[in-house]
CSV table of C-alpha atoms in Angstrom, one decimal:
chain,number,residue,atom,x,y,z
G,2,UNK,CA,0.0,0.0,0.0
G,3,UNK,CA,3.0,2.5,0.9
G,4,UNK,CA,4.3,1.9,-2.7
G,5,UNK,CA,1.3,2.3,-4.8
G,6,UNK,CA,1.2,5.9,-2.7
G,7,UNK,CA,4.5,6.9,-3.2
G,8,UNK,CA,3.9,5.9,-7.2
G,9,UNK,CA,0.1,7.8,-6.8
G,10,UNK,CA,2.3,10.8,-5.8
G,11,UNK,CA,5.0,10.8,-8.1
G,12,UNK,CA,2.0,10.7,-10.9
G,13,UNK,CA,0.6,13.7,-9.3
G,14,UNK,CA,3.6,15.5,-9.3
G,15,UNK,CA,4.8,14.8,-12.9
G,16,UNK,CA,1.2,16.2,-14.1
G,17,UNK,CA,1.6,19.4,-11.8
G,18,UNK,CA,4.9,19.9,-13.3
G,19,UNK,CA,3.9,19.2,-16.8
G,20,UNK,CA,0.8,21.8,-16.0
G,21,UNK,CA,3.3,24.3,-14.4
G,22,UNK,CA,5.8,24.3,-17.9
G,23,UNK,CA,2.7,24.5,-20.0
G,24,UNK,CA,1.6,27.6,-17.9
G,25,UNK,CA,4.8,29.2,-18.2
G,26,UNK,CA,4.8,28.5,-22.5
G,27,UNK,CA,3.5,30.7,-24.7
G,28,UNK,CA,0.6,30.5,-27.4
G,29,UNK,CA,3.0,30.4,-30.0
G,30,UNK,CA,5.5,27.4,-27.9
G,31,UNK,CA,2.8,25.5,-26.9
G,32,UNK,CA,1.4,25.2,-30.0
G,33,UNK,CA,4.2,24.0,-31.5
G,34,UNK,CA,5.3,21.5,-28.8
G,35,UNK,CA,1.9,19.9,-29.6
G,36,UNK,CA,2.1,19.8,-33.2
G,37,UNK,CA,5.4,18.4,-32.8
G,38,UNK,CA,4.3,15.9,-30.0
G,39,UNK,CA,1.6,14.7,-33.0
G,40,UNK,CA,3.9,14.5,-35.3
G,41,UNK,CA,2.0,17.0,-37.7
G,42,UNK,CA,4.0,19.5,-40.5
G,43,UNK,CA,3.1,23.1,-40.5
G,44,UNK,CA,1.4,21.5,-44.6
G,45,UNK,CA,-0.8,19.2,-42.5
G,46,UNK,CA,-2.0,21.5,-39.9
G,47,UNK,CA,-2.6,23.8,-42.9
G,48,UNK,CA,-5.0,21.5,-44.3
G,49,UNK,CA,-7.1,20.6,-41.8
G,50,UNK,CA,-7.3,24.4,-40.1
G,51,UNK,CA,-8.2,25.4,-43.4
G,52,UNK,CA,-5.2,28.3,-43.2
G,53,UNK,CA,-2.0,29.4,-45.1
G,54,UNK,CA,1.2,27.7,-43.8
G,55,UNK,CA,2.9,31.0,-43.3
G,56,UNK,CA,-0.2,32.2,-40.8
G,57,UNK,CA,0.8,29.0,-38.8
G,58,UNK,CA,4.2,29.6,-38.3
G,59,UNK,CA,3.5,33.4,-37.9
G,60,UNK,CA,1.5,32.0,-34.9
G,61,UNK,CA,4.1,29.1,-33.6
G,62,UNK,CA,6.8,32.3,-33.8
G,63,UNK,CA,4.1,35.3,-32.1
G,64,UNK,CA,5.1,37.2,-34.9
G,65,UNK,CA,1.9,39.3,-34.4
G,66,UNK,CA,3.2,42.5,-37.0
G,67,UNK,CA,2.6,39.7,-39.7
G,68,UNK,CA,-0.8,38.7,-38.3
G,69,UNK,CA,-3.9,40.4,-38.9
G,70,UNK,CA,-6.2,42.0,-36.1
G,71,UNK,CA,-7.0,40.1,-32.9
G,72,UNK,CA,-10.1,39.3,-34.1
G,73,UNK,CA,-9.0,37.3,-36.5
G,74,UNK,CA,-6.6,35.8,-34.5
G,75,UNK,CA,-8.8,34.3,-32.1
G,76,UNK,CA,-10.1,32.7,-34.7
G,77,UNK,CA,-7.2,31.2,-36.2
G,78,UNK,CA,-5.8,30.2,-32.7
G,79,UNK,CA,-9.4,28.1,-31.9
G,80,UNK,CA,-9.2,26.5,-35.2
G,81,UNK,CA,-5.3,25.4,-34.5
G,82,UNK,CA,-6.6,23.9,-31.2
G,83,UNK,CA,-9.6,22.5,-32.6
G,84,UNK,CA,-7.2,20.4,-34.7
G,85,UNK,CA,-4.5,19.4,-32.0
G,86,UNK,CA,-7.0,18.0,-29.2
G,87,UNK,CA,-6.7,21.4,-26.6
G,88,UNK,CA,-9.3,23.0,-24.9
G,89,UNK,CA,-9.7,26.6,-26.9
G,90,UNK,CA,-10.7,28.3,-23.9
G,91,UNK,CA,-7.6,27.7,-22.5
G,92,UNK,CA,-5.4,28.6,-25.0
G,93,UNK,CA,-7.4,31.5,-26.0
G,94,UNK,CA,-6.9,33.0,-22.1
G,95,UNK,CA,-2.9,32.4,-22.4
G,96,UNK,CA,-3.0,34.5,-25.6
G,97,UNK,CA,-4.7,37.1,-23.7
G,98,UNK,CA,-2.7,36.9,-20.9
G,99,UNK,CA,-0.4,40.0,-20.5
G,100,UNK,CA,3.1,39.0,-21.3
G,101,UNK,CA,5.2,38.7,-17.6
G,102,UNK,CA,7.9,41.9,-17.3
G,103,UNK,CA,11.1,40.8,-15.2
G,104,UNK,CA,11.5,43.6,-12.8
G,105,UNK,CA,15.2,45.3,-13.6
G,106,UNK,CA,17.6,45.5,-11.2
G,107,UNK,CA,18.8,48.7,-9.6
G,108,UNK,CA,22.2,49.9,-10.6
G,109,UNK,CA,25.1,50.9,-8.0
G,110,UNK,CA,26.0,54.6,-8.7
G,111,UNK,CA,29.1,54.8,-8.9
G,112,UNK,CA,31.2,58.0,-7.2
G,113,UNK,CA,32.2,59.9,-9.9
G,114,UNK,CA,36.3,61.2,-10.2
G,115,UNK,CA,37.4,64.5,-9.2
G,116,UNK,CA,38.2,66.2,-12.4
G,117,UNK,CA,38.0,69.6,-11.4
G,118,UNK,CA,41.2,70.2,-12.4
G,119,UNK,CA,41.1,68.6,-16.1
G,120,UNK,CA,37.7,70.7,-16.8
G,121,UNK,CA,39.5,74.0,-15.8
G,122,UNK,CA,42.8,73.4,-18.0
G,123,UNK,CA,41.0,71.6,-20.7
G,124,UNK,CA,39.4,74.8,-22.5
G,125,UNK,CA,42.4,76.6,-21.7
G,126,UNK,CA,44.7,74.3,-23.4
G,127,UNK,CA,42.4,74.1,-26.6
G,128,UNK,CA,42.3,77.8,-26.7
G,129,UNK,CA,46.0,78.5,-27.0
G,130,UNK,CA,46.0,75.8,-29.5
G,131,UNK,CA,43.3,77.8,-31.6
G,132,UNK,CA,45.5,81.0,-30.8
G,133,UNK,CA,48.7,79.6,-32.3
G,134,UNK,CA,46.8,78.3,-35.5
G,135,UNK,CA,45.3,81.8,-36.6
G,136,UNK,CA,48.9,83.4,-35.4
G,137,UNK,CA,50.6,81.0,-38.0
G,138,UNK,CA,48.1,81.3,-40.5
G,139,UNK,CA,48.1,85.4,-40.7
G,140,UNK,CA,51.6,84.7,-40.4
G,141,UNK,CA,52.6,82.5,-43.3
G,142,UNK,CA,49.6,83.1,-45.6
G,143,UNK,CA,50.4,82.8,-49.2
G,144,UNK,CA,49.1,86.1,-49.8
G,145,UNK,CA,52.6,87.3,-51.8
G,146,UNK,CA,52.6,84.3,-53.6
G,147,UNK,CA,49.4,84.4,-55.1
G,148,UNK,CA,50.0,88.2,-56.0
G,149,UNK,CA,53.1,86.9,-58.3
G,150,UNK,CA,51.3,85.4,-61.2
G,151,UNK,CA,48.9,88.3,-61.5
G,152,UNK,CA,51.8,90.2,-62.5
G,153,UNK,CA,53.4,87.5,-65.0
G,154,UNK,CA,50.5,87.3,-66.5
G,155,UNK,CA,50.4,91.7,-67.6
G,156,UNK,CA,52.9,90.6,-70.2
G,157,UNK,CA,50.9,88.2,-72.6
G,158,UNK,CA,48.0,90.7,-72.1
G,159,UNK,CA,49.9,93.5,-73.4
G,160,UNK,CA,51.2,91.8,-76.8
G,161,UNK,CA,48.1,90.4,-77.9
G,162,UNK,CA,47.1,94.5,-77.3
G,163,UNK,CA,49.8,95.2,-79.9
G,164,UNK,CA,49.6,92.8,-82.3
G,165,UNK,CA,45.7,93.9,-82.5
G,166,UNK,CA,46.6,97.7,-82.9
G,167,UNK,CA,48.6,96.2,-85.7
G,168,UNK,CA,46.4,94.5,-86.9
G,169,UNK,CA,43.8,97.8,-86.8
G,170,UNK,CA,46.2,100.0,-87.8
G,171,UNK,CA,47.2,98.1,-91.6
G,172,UNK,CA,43.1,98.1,-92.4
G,173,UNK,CA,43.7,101.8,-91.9
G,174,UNK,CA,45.7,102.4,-94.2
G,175,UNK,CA,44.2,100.1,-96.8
G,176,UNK,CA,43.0,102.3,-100.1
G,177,UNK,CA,39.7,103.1,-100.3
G,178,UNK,CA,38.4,102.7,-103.8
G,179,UNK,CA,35.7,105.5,-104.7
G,180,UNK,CA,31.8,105.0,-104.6
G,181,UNK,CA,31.4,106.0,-107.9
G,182,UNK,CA,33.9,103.5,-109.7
G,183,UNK,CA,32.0,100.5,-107.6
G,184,UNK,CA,28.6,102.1,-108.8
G,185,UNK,CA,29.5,101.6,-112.3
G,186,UNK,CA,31.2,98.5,-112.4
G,187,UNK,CA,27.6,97.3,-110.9
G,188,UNK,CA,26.1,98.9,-114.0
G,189,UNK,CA,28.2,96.9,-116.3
G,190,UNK,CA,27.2,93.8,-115.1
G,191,UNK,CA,24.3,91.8,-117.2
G,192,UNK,CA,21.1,90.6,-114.7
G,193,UNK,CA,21.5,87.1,-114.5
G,194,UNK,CA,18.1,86.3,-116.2
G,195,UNK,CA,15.1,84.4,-114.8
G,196,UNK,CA,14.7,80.6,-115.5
G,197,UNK,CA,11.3,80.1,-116.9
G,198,UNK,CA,8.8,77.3,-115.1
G,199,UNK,CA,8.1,75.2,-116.8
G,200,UNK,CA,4.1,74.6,-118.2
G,201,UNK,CA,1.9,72.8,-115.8
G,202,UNK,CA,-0.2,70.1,-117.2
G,203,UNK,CA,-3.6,69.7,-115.6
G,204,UNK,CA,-4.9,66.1,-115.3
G,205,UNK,CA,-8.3,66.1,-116.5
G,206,UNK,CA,-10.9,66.3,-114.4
G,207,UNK,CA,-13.0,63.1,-115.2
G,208,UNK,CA,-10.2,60.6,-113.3
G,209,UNK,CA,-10.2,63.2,-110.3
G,210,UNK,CA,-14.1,63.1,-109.9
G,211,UNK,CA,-13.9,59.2,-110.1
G,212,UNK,CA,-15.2,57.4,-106.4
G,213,UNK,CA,-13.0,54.6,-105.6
G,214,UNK,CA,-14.2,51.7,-106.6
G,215,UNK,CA,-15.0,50.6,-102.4
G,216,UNK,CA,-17.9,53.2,-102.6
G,217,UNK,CA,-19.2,52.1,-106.2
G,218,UNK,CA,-19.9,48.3,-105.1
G,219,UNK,CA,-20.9,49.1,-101.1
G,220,UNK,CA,-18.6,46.9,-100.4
G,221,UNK,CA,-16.8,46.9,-96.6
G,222,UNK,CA,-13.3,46.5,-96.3
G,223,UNK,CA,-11.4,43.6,-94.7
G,224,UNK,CA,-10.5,45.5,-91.9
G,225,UNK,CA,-13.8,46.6,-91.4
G,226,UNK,CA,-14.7,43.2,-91.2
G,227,UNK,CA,-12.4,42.4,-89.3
G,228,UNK,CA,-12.7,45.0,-86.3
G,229,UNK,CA,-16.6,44.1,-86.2
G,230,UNK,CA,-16.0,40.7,-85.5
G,231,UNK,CA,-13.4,41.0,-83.0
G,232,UNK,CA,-16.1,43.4,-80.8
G,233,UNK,CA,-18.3,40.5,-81.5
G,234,UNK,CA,-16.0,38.0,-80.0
G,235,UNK,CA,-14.8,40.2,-77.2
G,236,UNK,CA,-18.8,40.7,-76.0
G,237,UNK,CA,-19.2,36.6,-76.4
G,238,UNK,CA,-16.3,36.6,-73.8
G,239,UNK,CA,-17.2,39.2,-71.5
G,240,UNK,CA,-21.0,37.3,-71.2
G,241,UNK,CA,-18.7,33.9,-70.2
G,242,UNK,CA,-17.1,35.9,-67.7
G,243,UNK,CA,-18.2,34.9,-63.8
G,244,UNK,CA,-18.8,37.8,-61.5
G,245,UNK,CA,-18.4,37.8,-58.0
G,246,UNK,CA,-19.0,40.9,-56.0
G,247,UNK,CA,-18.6,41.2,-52.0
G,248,UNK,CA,-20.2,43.4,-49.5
G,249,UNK,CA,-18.1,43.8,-46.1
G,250,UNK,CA,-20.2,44.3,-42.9
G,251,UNK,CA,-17.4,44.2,-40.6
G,252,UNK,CA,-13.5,44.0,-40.6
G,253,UNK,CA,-12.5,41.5,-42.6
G,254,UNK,CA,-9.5,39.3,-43.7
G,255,UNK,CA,-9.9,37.2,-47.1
G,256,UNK,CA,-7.7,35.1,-49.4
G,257,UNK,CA,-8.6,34.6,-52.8
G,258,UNK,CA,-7.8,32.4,-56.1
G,259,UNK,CA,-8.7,33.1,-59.5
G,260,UNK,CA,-8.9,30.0,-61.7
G,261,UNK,CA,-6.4,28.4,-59.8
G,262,UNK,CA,-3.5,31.1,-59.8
G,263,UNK,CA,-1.5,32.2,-56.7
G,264,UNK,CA,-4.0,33.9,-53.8
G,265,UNK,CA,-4.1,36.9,-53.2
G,266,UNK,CA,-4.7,38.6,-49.5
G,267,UNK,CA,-6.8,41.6,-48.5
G,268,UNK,CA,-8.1,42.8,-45.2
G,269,UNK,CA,-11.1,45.3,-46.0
G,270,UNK,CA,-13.0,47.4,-44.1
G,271,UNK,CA,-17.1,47.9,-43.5
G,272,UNK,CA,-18.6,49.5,-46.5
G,273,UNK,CA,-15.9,48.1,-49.0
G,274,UNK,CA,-17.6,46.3,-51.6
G,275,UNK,CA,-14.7,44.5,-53.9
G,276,UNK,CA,-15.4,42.9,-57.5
G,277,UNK,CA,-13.6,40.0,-59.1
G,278,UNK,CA,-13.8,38.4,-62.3
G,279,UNK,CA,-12.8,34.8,-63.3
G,280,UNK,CA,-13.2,32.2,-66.2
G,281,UNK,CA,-13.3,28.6,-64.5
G,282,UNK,CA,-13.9,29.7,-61.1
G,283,UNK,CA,-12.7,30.8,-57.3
G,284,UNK,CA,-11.3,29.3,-54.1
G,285,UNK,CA,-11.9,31.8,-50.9
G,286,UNK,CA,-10.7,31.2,-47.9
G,287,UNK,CA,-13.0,33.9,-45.3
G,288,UNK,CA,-11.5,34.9,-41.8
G,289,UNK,CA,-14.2,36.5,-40.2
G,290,UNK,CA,-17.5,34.7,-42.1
G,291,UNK,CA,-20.1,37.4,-39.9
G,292,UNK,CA,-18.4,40.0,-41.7
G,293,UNK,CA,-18.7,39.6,-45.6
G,294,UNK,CA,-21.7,38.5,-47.7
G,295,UNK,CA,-21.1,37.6,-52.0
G,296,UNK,CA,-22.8,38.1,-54.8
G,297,UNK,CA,-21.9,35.5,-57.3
G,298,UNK,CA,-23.4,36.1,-61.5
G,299,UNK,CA,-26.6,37.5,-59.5
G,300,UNK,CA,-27.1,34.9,-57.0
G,301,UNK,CA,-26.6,35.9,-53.2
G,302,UNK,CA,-24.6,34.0,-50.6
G,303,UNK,CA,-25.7,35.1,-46.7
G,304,UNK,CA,-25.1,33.7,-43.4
G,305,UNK,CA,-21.1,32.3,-44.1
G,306,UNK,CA,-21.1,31.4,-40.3
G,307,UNK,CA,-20.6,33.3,-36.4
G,308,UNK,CA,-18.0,36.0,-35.4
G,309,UNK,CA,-14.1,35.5,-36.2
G,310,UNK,CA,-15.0,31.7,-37.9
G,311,UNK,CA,-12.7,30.8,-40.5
G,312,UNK,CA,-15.0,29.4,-44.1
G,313,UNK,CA,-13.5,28.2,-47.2
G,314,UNK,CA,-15.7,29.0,-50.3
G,315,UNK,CA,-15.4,27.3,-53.9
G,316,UNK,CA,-17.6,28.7,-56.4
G,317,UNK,CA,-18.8,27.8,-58.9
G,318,UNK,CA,-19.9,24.3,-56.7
G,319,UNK,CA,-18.8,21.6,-58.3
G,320,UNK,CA,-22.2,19.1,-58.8
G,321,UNK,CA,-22.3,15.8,-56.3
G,322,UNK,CA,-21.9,12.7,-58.3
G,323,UNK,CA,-24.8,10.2,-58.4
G,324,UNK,CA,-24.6,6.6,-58.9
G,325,UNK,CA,-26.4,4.5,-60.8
G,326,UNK,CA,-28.4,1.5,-60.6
């Protein structure tokens, strides 16, 4: 009897201590530790919560900045508990928990040094040093030195001066011929005469007034033809196109694929009412299904599910095979 109570209390004590680390985990750790107890990926926990991988290991990590609001987060965290066996309540009161804050310790001020001294001679010191600087620089400034080549520099100025006046001075003397000499060797001069234009030949006036021969027939060109159908084809499409048009009641959080391309993520607000067009069809993956209601080629889809619920969506519904007999 003494052993089966000793063994009766050793049990109780390895669940209190298995309680006590859970307690002391976070959402994100204990979480994990379960998944990983299970033996589940992050690709199988994906599947059956119905969420992207990346929002489960956003949640394993508590990377909240990558998370959408709280709201929605409740939501994913019930559905990740849902699927490994825990109580939601539970988990749901550790996320809102307030994270614990080790108090810091006090630090030991420490006496600070005497330099009383130093601080008095310190400024002194840097003045003379400033004091000697603009001595030196008055001193030895290379104010002669820059004056020199100003004054080499007179003599180049000064020939190019003379060899100008030179220059001047031999269109001076130059001979000036008379005005009246130049007048009449103009006169003398025969006026170049004027080319004549040729005669311009008008085209008669019967192959001008001719309609080409388009108009003649009523007959539509091929590009005419062409353009006509290509609206027509373009409309055919557009009436194949499948609408689907949302109208958000609350804050929402929504992941969408269009005929089977990479989703896309959006978190809108009240009042927003997104549009979306597809040719086979969308997969929609809803975080908050009290919050959005769709409107798919006319027909309206209501009542998605309760407050922060997670719903996937594929429209159009593929029809239930029936066997038969």
């Amino acid at each position: 009897m003494a052993e089966k109570d000793q063994k009766e209390d050793q049990a109780g004590e390895g669940a209190s201590t298995e309680k006590h680390a859970s307690s002391k985990l976070g959402v994100g750790a204990l979480l994990r530790t379960e998944r990983e107890k299970k033996g589940l990926s992050h690709q199988q926990v994906a599947e059956m919560t119905r969420l992207r991988r990346h929002l489960i290991m956003a949640l394993e990590k508590e990377e909240w900045d990558e998370l959408p609001a709280p709201v929605f987060v409740k939501g994913f965290i019930k559905s990740y508990a849902k699927a490994l066996g825990l109580d939601e309540k539970k988990v749901l009161e550790l996320y809102e928990e307030p994270p614990s804050v080790e108090p810091e310790m006090p630090k030991l001020l420490e006496p600070e040094p005497r330099t009383g001294r130093v601080r008095f001679f310190f400024p002194v010191v840097i003045l003379a040093i400033l004091a000697g600087l603009i001595f030196a620089w008055y001193r030895y400034s290379p104010r002669e030195k820059a004056e020199a080549p100003i004054v080499a520099q007179e003599k180049p100025v000064s020939r190019s001066m003379e060899k100008k006046q030179k220059v001047s001075l031999s269109q001076k003397a130059a001979p000036v011929e008379p005005l009246e000499k130049k007048r009449g060797e103009e006169a003398a001069r025969p006026l170049p005469q004027k080319e004549k234009a040729p005669p311009q030949v008008q085209a008669p006036l019967k192959e001008e007034q001719e309609l080409p021969a388009e108009k003649k027939l009523g007959v539509f060109p091929e590009d005419k033809m062409r353009a006509g159908s290509a609206l027509v084809q373009s409309n055919v499409q557009e009436e194949k196109m499948l609408v689907l048009s949302g109208f958000v009641k609350g804050r929402t959080w929504l992941s969408i694929s269009i005929d089977g391309a990479e989703p896309k993520e959006y978190i809108f607000q009240p009042g927003s009412r997104p549009q979306w067009k597809a040719k086979q069809g969308f997969d929609i993956v809803v975080g908050n299904a009290a919050g959005i209601d769709f409107d798919f080629n006319g027909k309206k889809i209501s009542d998605l599910g309760e407050l922060g619920q997670v719903v996937r969506l594929k429209l159009p519904e593929k029809p239930k095979e029936t066997g038969r007999e």
